[in-house]
mmCIF file of C-alpha atoms in Angstrom:
data_model
loop_
_atom_site.group_PDB
_atom_site.id
_atom_site.type_symbol
_atom_site.label_atom_id
_atom_site.label_comp_id
_atom_site.label_asym_id
_atom_site.label_seq_id
_atom_site.Cartn_x
_atom_site.Cartn_y
_atom_site.Cartn_z
ATOM 1 C CA UNK A 206 283.235 76.745 -33.265
ATOM 2 C CA UNK A 207 282.058 74.741 -30.226
ATOM 3 C CA UNK A 208 281.068 71.725 -32.318
ATOM 4 C CA UNK A 209 284.659 70.419 -32.512
ATOM 5 C CA UNK A 210 287.130 69.726 -29.684
ATOM 6 C CA UNK A 211 289.228 72.761 -28.798
ATOM 7 C CA UNK A 212 287.314 74.817 -31.352
ATOM 8 C CA UNK A 213 287.542 77.838 -29.078
ATOM 9 C CA UNK A 214 291.349 77.988 -29.374
ATOM 10 C CA UNK A 215 291.277 79.732 -32.754
ATOM 11 C CA UNK A 216 289.047 82.551 -31.524
ATOM 12 C CA UNK A 217 291.128 83.054 -28.391
ATOM 13 C CA UNK A 218 294.388 83.092 -30.365
ATOM 14 C CA UNK A 219 293.011 85.708 -32.772
ATOM 15 C CA UNK A 220 291.792 88.031 -30.017
ATOM 16 C CA UNK A 221 293.847 91.223 -29.809
ATOM 17 C CA UNK A 222 295.365 92.465 -26.553
ATOM 18 C CA UNK A 223 293.093 95.514 -26.657
ATOM 19 C CA UNK A 224 290.077 93.187 -26.793
ATOM 20 C CA UNK A 225 291.422 91.173 -23.858
ATOM 21 C CA UNK A 226 291.892 94.311 -21.775
ATOM 22 C CA UNK A 227 288.470 95.678 -22.666
ATOM 23 C CA UNK A 228 286.756 92.392 -21.863
ATOM 24 C CA UNK A 229 288.662 91.289 -18.753
ATOM 25 C CA UNK A 230 289.955 94.499 -17.215
ATOM 26 C CA UNK A 231 293.470 95.585 -16.314
ATOM 27 C CA UNK A 232 294.098 92.863 -13.702
ATOM 28 C CA UNK A 233 293.238 90.004 -16.063
ATOM 29 C CA UNK A 234 295.129 91.719 -18.870
ATOM 30 C CA UNK A 235 298.347 92.025 -16.860
ATOM 31 C CA UNK A 236 297.996 88.461 -15.543
ATOM 32 C CA UNK A 237 297.822 87.105 -19.095
ATOM 33 C CA UNK A 238 300.763 89.290 -20.066
ATOM 34 C CA UNK A 239 302.722 87.784 -17.171
ATOM 35 C CA UNK A 240 301.893 84.267 -18.384
ATOM 36 C CA UNK A 241 303.067 85.237 -21.870
ATOM 37 C CA UNK A 242 306.298 86.634 -20.403
ATOM 38 C CA UNK A 243 306.982 83.355 -18.579
ATOM 39 C CA UNK A 244 306.207 81.412 -21.749
ATOM 40 C CA UNK A 245 308.604 83.511 -23.840
ATOM 41 C CA UNK A 246 311.399 83.080 -21.298
ATOM 42 C CA UNK A 247 310.825 79.321 -21.017
ATOM 43 C CA UNK A 248 310.465 78.591 -24.728
ATOM 44 C CA UNK A 249 313.506 80.715 -25.631
ATOM 45 C CA UNK A 250 315.802 79.112 -23.080
ATOM 46 C CA UNK A 251 314.552 75.610 -23.973
ATOM 47 C CA UNK A 252 314.816 76.075 -27.749
ATOM 48 C CA UNK A 253 318.273 77.658 -27.804
ATOM 49 C CA UNK A 254 319.418 75.306 -25.081
ATOM 50 C CA UNK A 255 318.626 72.306 -27.298
ATOM 51 C CA UNK A 256 320.185 73.923 -30.367
ATOM 52 C CA UNK A 257 323.396 75.179 -28.710
ATOM 53 C CA UNK A 258 323.954 73.369 -25.419
ATOM 54 C CA UNK A 259 322.926 69.820 -26.297
ATOM 55 C CA UNK A 260 325.544 69.414 -29.073
ATOM 56 C CA UNK A 261 328.182 70.923 -26.761
ATOM 57 C CA UNK A 262 327.286 68.641 -23.866
ATOM 58 C CA UNK A 263 327.061 65.544 -26.067
ATOM 59 C CA UNK A 264 330.610 66.166 -27.333
ATOM 60 C CA UNK A 265 332.010 66.752 -23.845
ATOM 61 C CA UNK A 266 333.546 63.287 -23.542
ATOM 62 C CA UNK A 267 332.710 62.920 -19.848
ATOM 63 C CA UNK A 268 331.223 59.459 -20.198
ATOM 64 C CA UNK A 269 327.863 60.372 -18.647
ATOM 65 C CA UNK A 270 324.975 57.989 -19.219
ATOM 66 C CA UNK A 271 321.276 58.532 -19.901
ATOM 67 C CA UNK A 272 319.943 62.060 -19.892
ATOM 68 C CA UNK A 273 323.147 63.192 -18.169
ATOM 69 C CA UNK A 274 324.779 62.728 -21.591
ATOM 70 C CA UNK A 275 322.997 65.951 -22.623
ATOM 71 C CA UNK A 276 323.897 67.896 -19.485
ATOM 72 C CA UNK A 277 326.881 69.703 -18.023
ATOM 73 C CA UNK A 278 327.753 66.494 -16.184
ATOM 74 C CA UNK A 279 329.177 65.167 -19.460
ATOM 75 C CA UNK A 280 331.796 67.941 -19.685
ATOM 76 C CA UNK A 281 335.287 67.100 -18.500
ATOM 77 C CA UNK A 282 336.833 69.004 -15.629
ATOM 78 C CA UNK A 283 338.630 72.128 -16.900
ATOM 79 C CA UNK A 284 337.284 71.773 -20.436
ATOM 80 C CA UNK A 285 337.186 74.923 -22.549
ATOM 81 C CA UNK A 286 333.603 73.942 -23.464
ATOM 82 C CA UNK A 287 332.551 75.212 -20.019
ATOM 83 C CA UNK A 288 332.642 78.713 -21.498
ATOM 84 C CA UNK A 289 329.701 77.896 -23.781
ATOM 85 C CA UNK A 290 327.072 77.418 -21.033
ATOM 86 C CA UNK A 291 328.607 80.331 -19.113
ATOM 87 C CA UNK A 292 328.186 82.743 -22.024
ATOM 88 C CA UNK A 293 324.784 81.251 -22.774
ATOM 89 C CA UNK A 294 323.682 81.975 -19.187
ATOM 90 C CA UNK A 295 324.921 85.571 -19.424
ATOM 91 C CA UNK A 296 323.027 86.143 -22.666
ATOM 92 C CA UNK A 297 319.904 84.466 -21.309
ATOM 93 C CA UNK A 298 320.034 86.659 -18.197
ATOM 94 C CA UNK A 299 320.338 89.804 -20.311
ATOM 95 C CA UNK A 300 317.411 88.643 -22.433
ATOM 96 C CA UNK A 301 315.239 88.055 -19.343
ATOM 97 C CA UNK A 302 316.153 91.484 -17.954
ATOM 98 C CA UNK A 303 315.281 93.055 -21.303
ATOM 99 C CA UNK A 304 311.880 91.349 -21.422
ATOM 100 C CA UNK A 305 311.067 92.278 -17.828
ATOM 101 C CA UNK A 306 312.083 95.890 -18.447
ATOM 102 C CA UNK A 307 309.881 96.130 -21.547
ATOM 103 C CA UNK A 308 306.969 94.544 -19.716
ATOM 104 C CA UNK A 309 307.403 96.882 -16.772
ATOM 105 C CA UNK A 310 307.385 99.925 -19.051
ATOM 106 C CA UNK A 311 304.166 98.672 -20.631
ATOM 107 C CA UNK A 312 302.662 98.103 -17.190
ATOM 108 C CA UNK A 313 303.610 101.639 -16.186
ATOM 109 C CA UNK A 314 301.853 103.028 -19.270
ATOM 110 C CA UNK A 315 298.725 100.992 -18.511
ATOM 111 C CA UNK A 316 298.800 102.012 -14.863
ATOM 112 C CA UNK A 317 299.091 105.720 -15.645
ATOM 113 C CA UNK A 318 296.298 105.412 -18.200
ATOM 114 C CA UNK A 319 294.111 103.630 -15.640
ATOM 115 C CA UNK A 320 294.723 106.294 -13.004
ATOM 116 C CA UNK A 321 293.974 109.024 -15.529
ATOM 117 C CA UNK A 322 290.877 107.569 -17.207
ATOM 118 C CA UNK A 323 289.901 104.413 -15.353
ATOM 119 C CA UNK A 324 288.198 101.504 -17.090
ATOM 120 C CA UNK A 325 285.230 103.125 -18.745
ATOM 121 C CA UNK A 326 284.211 104.970 -15.563
ATOM 122 C CA UNK A 327 282.813 108.282 -16.774
ATOM 123 C CA UNK A 328 280.491 109.436 -13.989
ATOM 124 C CA UNK A 329 282.737 108.880 -10.983
ATOM 125 C CA UNK A 330 286.482 108.861 -10.470
ATOM 126 C CA UNK A 331 286.187 108.103 -6.758
ATOM 127 C CA UNK A 332 288.267 104.929 -7.141
ATOM 128 C CA UNK A 333 291.287 107.167 -7.804
ATOM 129 C CA UNK A 334 291.070 108.581 -4.280
ATOM 130 C CA UNK A 335 290.214 105.422 -2.337
ATOM 131 C CA UNK A 336 292.374 104.119 0.515
ATOM 132 C CA UNK A 337 292.641 100.748 2.253
ATOM 133 C CA UNK A 338 292.630 101.021 6.050
ATOM 134 C CA UNK A 339 293.919 98.022 8.009
ATOM 135 C CA UNK A 340 293.984 97.082 11.705
ATOM 136 C CA UNK A 341 290.836 99.071 12.476
ATOM 137 C CA UNK A 342 290.017 99.145 16.211
ATOM 138 C CA UNK A 343 286.986 97.106 17.232
ATOM 139 C CA UNK A 344 285.124 100.257 18.236
ATOM 140 C CA UNK A 345 285.293 101.600 14.672
ATOM 141 C CA UNK A 346 284.472 98.431 12.729
ATOM 142 C CA UNK A 347 281.255 99.725 11.189
ATOM 143 C CA UNK A 348 280.619 101.941 8.172
ATOM 144 C CA UNK A 349 279.065 104.782 10.150
ATOM 145 C CA UNK A 350 281.601 104.801 13.001
ATOM 146 C CA UNK A 351 284.530 104.800 10.585
ATOM 147 C CA UNK A 352 282.932 107.561 8.504
ATOM 148 C CA UNK A 353 282.264 109.731 11.574
ATOM 149 C CA UNK A 354 285.838 109.224 12.771
ATOM 150 C CA UNK A 355 287.496 110.387 9.534
ATOM 151 C CA UNK A 356 284.878 113.051 8.907
ATOM 152 C CA UNK A 357 285.839 114.639 12.210
ATOM 153 C CA UNK A 358 289.502 114.518 11.256
ATOM 154 C CA UNK A 359 288.847 115.812 7.712
ATOM 155 C CA UNK A 360 285.482 117.653 7.747
ATOM 156 C CA UNK A 361 283.399 117.371 4.549
ATOM 157 C CA UNK A 362 286.223 115.640 2.683
ATOM 158 C CA UNK A 363 285.137 112.018 3.136
ATOM 159 C CA UNK A 364 283.021 110.503 0.350
ATOM 160 C CA UNK A 365 282.110 107.180 1.983
ATOM 161 C CA UNK A 366 283.474 104.246 3.982
ATOM 162 C CA UNK A 367 282.891 100.514 3.699
ATOM 163 C CA UNK A 368 284.121 98.018 6.276
ATOM 164 C CA UNK A 369 284.826 94.583 4.792
ATOM 165 C CA UNK A 370 283.343 91.898 7.034
ATOM 166 C CA UNK A 371 285.052 88.585 7.734
ATOM 167 C CA UNK A 372 282.391 86.063 6.667
ATOM 168 C CA UNK A 373 284.011 82.616 6.258
ATOM 169 C CA UNK A 374 280.666 80.763 6.319
ATOM 170 C CA UNK A 375 279.273 82.979 3.551
ATOM 171 C CA UNK A 376 282.474 82.559 1.520
ATOM 172 C CA UNK A 377 282.277 78.770 1.822
ATOM 173 C CA UNK A 378 278.655 78.839 0.704
ATOM 174 C CA UNK A 379 279.540 81.096 -2.227
ATOM 175 C CA UNK A 380 282.325 78.750 -3.362
ATOM 176 C CA UNK A 381 279.988 75.751 -3.162
ATOM 177 C CA UNK A 382 277.337 77.642 -5.135
ATOM 178 C CA UNK A 383 279.872 78.548 -7.837
ATOM 179 C CA UNK A 384 280.883 74.891 -8.083
ATOM 180 C CA UNK A 385 277.252 73.826 -8.561
ATOM 181 C CA UNK A 386 276.705 76.600 -11.121
ATOM 182 C CA UNK A 387 279.813 75.532 -13.040
ATOM 183 C CA UNK A 388 278.608 71.927 -13.154
ATOM 184 C CA UNK A 389 275.159 73.027 -14.326
ATOM 185 C CA UNK A 390 276.645 75.140 -17.124
ATOM 186 C CA UNK A 391 278.886 72.248 -18.149
ATOM 187 C CA UNK A 392 275.900 69.889 -18.258
ATOM 188 C CA UNK A 393 273.872 72.339 -20.366
ATOM 189 C CA UNK A 394 276.770 72.808 -22.800
ATOM 190 C CA UNK A 395 277.142 69.028 -23.053
ATOM 191 C CA UNK A 396 273.439 68.733 -23.877
ATOM 192 C CA UNK A 397 273.688 71.544 -26.436
ATOM 193 C CA UNK A 398 276.695 69.972 -28.193
ATOM 194 C CA UNK A 399 275.775 66.270 -28.055
ATOM 195 C CA UNK A 400 271.993 66.573 -28.153
ATOM 196 C CA UNK A 401 271.652 64.050 -25.302
ATOM 197 C CA UNK A 402 270.801 64.886 -21.709
ATOM 198 C CA UNK A 403 273.738 64.051 -19.422
ATOM 199 C CA UNK A 404 273.304 61.716 -16.458
ATOM 200 C CA UNK A 405 275.538 61.031 -13.472
ATOM 201 C CA UNK A 406 275.539 59.058 -10.243
ATOM 202 C CA UNK A 407 275.270 61.190 -7.112
ATOM 203 C CA UNK A 408 278.379 60.955 -4.947
ATOM 204 C CA UNK A 409 280.788 59.752 -7.639
ATOM 205 C CA UNK A 410 284.274 61.221 -7.294
ATOM 206 C CA UNK A 411 285.710 63.744 -9.747
ATOM 207 C CA UNK A 412 289.270 64.436 -10.826
ATOM 208 C CA UNK A 413 290.479 68.017 -10.482
ATOM 209 C CA UNK A 414 293.699 69.196 -12.117
ATOM 210 C CA UNK A 415 294.967 72.765 -12.625
ATOM 211 C CA UNK A 416 291.587 74.168 -11.641
ATOM 212 C CA UNK A 417 289.728 72.029 -14.214
ATOM 213 C CA UNK A 418 287.177 69.550 -12.903
ATOM 214 C CA UNK A 419 286.347 66.394 -14.807
ATOM 215 C CA UNK A 420 282.983 64.709 -15.137
ATOM 216 C CA UNK A 421 282.124 62.146 -12.433
ATOM 217 C CA UNK A 422 284.127 58.942 -12.759
ATOM 218 C CA UNK A 423 282.053 56.327 -14.620
ATOM 219 C CA UNK A 424 279.196 58.842 -14.739
ATOM 220 C CA UNK A 425 276.913 56.713 -16.938
ATOM 221 C CA UNK A 426 277.491 53.316 -15.318
ATOM 222 C CA UNK A 427 275.750 51.823 -12.330
ATOM 223 C CA UNK A 428 273.592 53.647 -9.839
ATOM 224 C CA UNK A 429 269.907 53.375 -9.023
ATOM 225 C CA UNK A 430 267.703 55.094 -11.598
ATOM 226 C CA UNK A 431 265.453 57.908 -10.369
ATOM 227 C CA UNK A 432 262.328 58.788 -12.302
ATOM 228 C CA UNK A 433 262.175 62.583 -12.702
ATOM 229 C CA UNK A 434 258.388 62.420 -13.216
ATOM 230 C CA UNK A 435 257.842 60.663 -9.914
ATOM 231 C CA UNK A 436 256.118 63.047 -7.520
ATOM 232 C CA UNK A 437 258.016 61.565 -4.611
ATOM 233 C CA UNK A 438 261.335 62.588 -6.165
ATOM 234 C CA UNK A 439 260.208 66.236 -6.150
ATOM 235 C CA UNK A 440 259.884 66.252 -2.371
ATOM 236 C CA UNK A 441 263.456 65.186 -1.639
ATOM 237 C CA UNK A 442 266.955 65.522 -3.001
ATOM 238 C CA UNK A 443 268.411 62.413 -4.682
ATOM 239 C CA UNK A 444 270.541 60.304 -2.399
ATOM 240 C CA UNK A 445 274.084 59.085 -2.856
ATOM 241 C CA UNK A 446 274.310 56.262 -5.373
ATOM 242 C CA UNK A 447 271.238 57.293 -7.392
ATOM 243 C CA UNK A 448 271.491 57.995 -11.123
ATOM 244 C CA UNK A 449 269.961 61.372 -11.969
ATOM 245 C CA UNK A 450 269.540 63.811 -14.826
ATOM 246 C CA UNK A 451 272.478 66.220 -14.376
ATOM 247 C CA UNK A 452 270.640 69.344 -15.562
ATOM 248 C CA UNK A 453 267.605 68.747 -13.348
ATOM 249 C CA UNK A 454 269.759 67.786 -10.376
ATOM 250 C CA UNK A 455 272.059 70.808 -10.501
ATOM 251 C CA UNK A 456 269.177 73.174 -11.303
ATOM 252 C CA UNK A 457 267.357 72.038 -8.179
ATOM 253 C CA UNK A 458 270.517 72.172 -6.072
ATOM 254 C CA UNK A 459 271.309 75.672 -7.371
ATOM 255 C CA UNK A 460 267.813 76.873 -6.436
ATOM 256 C CA UNK A 461 268.237 75.553 -2.902
ATOM 257 C CA UNK A 462 271.660 77.160 -2.576
ATOM 258 C CA UNK A 463 270.392 80.500 -3.937
ATOM 259 C CA UNK A 464 267.706 80.571 -1.249
ATOM 260 C CA UNK A 465 270.243 79.641 1.420
ATOM 261 C CA UNK A 466 272.701 82.306 0.246
ATOM 262 C CA UNK A 467 269.934 84.936 0.189
ATOM 263 C CA UNK A 468 269.046 84.144 3.823
ATOM 264 C CA UNK A 469 272.698 84.261 4.890
ATOM 265 C CA UNK A 470 273.266 87.567 3.086
ATOM 266 C CA UNK A 471 270.156 89.037 4.718
ATOM 267 C CA UNK A 472 271.395 87.974 8.162
ATOM 268 C CA UNK A 473 274.851 89.479 7.552
ATOM 269 C CA UNK A 474 273.346 92.748 6.273
ATOM 270 C CA UNK A 475 271.193 92.996 9.378
ATOM 271 C CA UNK A 476 274.297 92.392 11.507
ATOM 272 C CA UNK A 477 276.187 95.165 9.699
ATOM 273 C CA UNK A 478 273.262 97.588 9.986
ATOM 274 C CA UNK A 479 272.983 96.829 13.674
ATOM 275 C CA UNK A 480 276.644 97.802 14.058
ATOM 276 C CA UNK A 481 276.048 101.027 12.134
ATOM 277 C CA UNK A 482 273.147 101.955 14.408
ATOM 278 C CA UNK A 483 274.841 101.078 17.704
ATOM 279 C CA UNK A 484 278.460 102.242 17.273
ATOM 280 C CA UNK A 485 279.414 105.914 16.977
ATOM 281 C CA UNK A 486 282.752 107.637 16.525
ATOM 282 C CA UNK A 487 281.886 109.780 19.571
ATOM 283 C CA UNK A 488 282.630 106.689 21.629
ATOM 284 C CA UNK A 489 286.155 106.730 20.219
ATOM 285 C CA UNK A 490 286.942 110.449 19.786
ATOM 286 C CA UNK A 491 286.857 112.556 22.934
#
């Protein structure tokens, strides 16, 4: 239910692990399992630490003040109570090893199943026989040159090759486009839930914490109003300090960025094709 705050939590909590794996893939599945493992270790040590260790530390008679009253600092030197945290640490270590061993066995089962059947890949199992090649010489840094090189070493046994290009400018543009897309989706969801079109002031700072970005600070206050129906506003992007309709603004910005990304991708593809046409493995293999 998206009509109430945190209404999505119930649906997420009820989702089975098989559904998570089917929806997100093995990488996302194992990442969430790792987070759950860390949570189980943390909550177990914290809970039993408060139940067992806090009463022991508080009765230590060391005269510690503040939070140190509930720590080992409150135990007297040579006290027999020192055995309690020692044994607790041993048991906690064994528990962590047990959890990690169980999780590793589950990972091994998932890994073997993935190598045997893949993730719904029925027509091609080529991913099972793929290799990553690093430190490729400059002369072979094209799809065709690399294919010719290995095809000469292993005739008719090479399926295909793909050289990953280093494109920092394209990556920066892609990240900026994703940020604009995320803000547009957030604005549309806000309109769908509240029934009111969101507005913000261009250039206002945002707070970002743990990968979550807030709305612009004081989004609805101040700023120069821009009339969306004004023909002049269609010929230029709103300037910093102007108050705009968030959906219209991000939709227009996303269109501009899509066109820019398409041009950049076209230029990079032409560059890669030029390398495929000009570089041959015969220049590398005698």
